[in-house]
PDB file of C-alpha atoms in Angstrom:
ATOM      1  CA  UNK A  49      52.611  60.726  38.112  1.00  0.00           C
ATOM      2  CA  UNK A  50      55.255  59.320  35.854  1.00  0.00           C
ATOM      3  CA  UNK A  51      54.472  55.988  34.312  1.00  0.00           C
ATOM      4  CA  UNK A  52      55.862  53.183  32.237  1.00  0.00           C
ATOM      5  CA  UNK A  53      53.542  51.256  29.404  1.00  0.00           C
ATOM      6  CA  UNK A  54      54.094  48.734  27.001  1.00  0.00           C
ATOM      7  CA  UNK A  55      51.904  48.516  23.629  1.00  0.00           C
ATOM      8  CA  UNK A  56      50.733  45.503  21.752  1.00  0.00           C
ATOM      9  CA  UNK A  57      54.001  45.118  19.719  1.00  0.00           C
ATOM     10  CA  UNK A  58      55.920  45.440  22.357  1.00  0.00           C
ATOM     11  CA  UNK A  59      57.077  49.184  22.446  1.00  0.00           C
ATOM     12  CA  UNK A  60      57.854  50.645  25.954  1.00  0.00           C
ATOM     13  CA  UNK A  61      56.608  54.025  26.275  1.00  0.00           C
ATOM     14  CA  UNK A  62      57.296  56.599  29.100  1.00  0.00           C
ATOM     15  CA  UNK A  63      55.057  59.822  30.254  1.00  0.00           C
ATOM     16  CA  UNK A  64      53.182  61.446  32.929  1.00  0.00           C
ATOM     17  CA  UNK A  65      49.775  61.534  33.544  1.00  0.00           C
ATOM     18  CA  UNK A  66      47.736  64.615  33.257  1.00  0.00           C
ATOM     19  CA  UNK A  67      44.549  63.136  34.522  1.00  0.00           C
ATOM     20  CA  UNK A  68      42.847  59.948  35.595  1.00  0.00           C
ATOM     21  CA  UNK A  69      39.655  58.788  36.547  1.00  0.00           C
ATOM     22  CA  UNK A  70      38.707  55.498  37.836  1.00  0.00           C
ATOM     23  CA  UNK A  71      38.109  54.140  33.819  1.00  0.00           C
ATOM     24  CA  UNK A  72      40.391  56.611  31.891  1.00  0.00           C
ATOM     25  CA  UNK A  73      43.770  58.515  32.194  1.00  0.00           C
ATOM     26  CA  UNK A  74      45.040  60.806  29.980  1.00  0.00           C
ATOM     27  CA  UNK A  75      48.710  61.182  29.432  1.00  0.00           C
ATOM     28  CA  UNK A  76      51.640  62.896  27.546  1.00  0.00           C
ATOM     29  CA  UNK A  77      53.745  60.775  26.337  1.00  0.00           C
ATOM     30  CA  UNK A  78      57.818  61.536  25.437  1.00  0.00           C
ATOM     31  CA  UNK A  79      58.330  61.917  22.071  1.00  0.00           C
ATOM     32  CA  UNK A  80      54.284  62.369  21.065  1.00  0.00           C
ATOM     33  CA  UNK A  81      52.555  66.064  19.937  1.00  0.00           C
ATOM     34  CA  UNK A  82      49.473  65.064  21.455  1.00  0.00           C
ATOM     35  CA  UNK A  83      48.583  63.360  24.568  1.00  0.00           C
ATOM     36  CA  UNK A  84      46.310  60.215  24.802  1.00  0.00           C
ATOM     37  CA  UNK A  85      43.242  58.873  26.282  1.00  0.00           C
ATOM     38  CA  UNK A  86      43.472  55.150  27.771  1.00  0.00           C
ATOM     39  CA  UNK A  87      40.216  53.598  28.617  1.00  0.00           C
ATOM     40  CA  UNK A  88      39.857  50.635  31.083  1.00  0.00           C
ATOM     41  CA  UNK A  89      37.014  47.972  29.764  1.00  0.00           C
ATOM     42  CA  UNK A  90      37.028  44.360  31.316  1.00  0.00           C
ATOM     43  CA  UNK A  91      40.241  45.236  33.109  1.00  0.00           C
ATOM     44  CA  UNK A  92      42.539  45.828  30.228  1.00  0.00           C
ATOM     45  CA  UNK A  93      43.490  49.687  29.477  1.00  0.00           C
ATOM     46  CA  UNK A  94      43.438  50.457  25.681  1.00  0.00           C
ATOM     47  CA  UNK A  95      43.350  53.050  23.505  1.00  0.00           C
ATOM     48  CA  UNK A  96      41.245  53.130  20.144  1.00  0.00           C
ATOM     49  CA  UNK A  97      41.465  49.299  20.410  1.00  0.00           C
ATOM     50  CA  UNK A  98      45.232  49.051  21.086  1.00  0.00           C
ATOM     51  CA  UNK A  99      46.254  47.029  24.598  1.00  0.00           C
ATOM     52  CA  UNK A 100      48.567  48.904  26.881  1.00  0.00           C
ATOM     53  CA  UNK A 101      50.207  47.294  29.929  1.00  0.00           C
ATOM     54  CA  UNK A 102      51.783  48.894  33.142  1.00  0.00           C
ATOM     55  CA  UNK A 103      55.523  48.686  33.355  1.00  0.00           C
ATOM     56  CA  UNK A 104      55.544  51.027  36.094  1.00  0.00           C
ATOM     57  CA  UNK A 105      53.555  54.173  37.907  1.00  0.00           C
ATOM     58  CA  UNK A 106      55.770  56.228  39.661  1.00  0.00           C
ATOM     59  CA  UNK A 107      53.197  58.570  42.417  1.00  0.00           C
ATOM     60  CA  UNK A 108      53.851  61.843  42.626  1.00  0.00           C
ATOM     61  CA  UNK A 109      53.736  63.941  46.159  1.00  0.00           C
ATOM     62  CA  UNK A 110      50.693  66.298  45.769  1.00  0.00           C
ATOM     63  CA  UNK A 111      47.882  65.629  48.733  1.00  0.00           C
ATOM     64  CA  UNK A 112      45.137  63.405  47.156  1.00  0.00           C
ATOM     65  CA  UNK A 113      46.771  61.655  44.233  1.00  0.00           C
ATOM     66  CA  UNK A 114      47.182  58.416  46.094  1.00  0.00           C
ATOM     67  CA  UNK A 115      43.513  57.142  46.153  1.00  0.00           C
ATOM     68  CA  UNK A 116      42.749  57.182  42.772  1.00  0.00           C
ATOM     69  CA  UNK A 117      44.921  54.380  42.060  1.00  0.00           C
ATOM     70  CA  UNK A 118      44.098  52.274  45.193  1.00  0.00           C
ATOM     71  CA  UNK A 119      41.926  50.088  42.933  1.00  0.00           C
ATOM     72  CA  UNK A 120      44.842  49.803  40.036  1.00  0.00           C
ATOM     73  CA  UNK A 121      46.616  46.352  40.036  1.00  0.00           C
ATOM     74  CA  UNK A 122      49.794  45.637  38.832  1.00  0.00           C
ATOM     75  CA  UNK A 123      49.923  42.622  35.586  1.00  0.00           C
ATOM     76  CA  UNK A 124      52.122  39.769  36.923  1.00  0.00           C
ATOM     77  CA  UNK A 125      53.913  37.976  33.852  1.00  0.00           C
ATOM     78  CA  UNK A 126      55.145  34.378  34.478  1.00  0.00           C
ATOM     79  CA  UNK A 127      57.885  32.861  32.814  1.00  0.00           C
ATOM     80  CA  UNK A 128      56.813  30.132  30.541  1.00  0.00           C
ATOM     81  CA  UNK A 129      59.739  28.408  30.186  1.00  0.00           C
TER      82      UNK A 129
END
């Protein structure tokens, strides 16, 4: 699955996800050595303390991959304006 995240400071990230779980993913991002580990706690993925927010996942076609994310929900932004 390829997905789209935005950090704390704004940063827009892009990668694919190696594995997920219903409370953690791991993922590769462009650009990084290493992968990371995001954790979901009180609804809000994170890693080591750092927020993360889902620009976009982008499902792949393999059997079984859908599911996982049935219980993932997009963050709506309103315009404050």
């Amino acid at each position: 699955m390829y997905l789209v995240i935005r950090d704390a400071k704004g940063r827009t990230l892009e990668g694919v996800v190696l594995s997920v779980a219903k409370d953690r993913m791991r993922v590769a991002l462009r650009g990084h050595a290493d992968t990371i580990e995001l954790r979901c706690s009180c609804g809000q993925w994170d890693m080591q303390g750092v927020t993360f927010e889902f620009e976009a996942l982008v499902p792949d076609q393999h059997p079984g991959t859908g599911t996982i994310y049935n219980d993932m929900f997009p963050i709506v932004l309103e315009d404050r304006a």
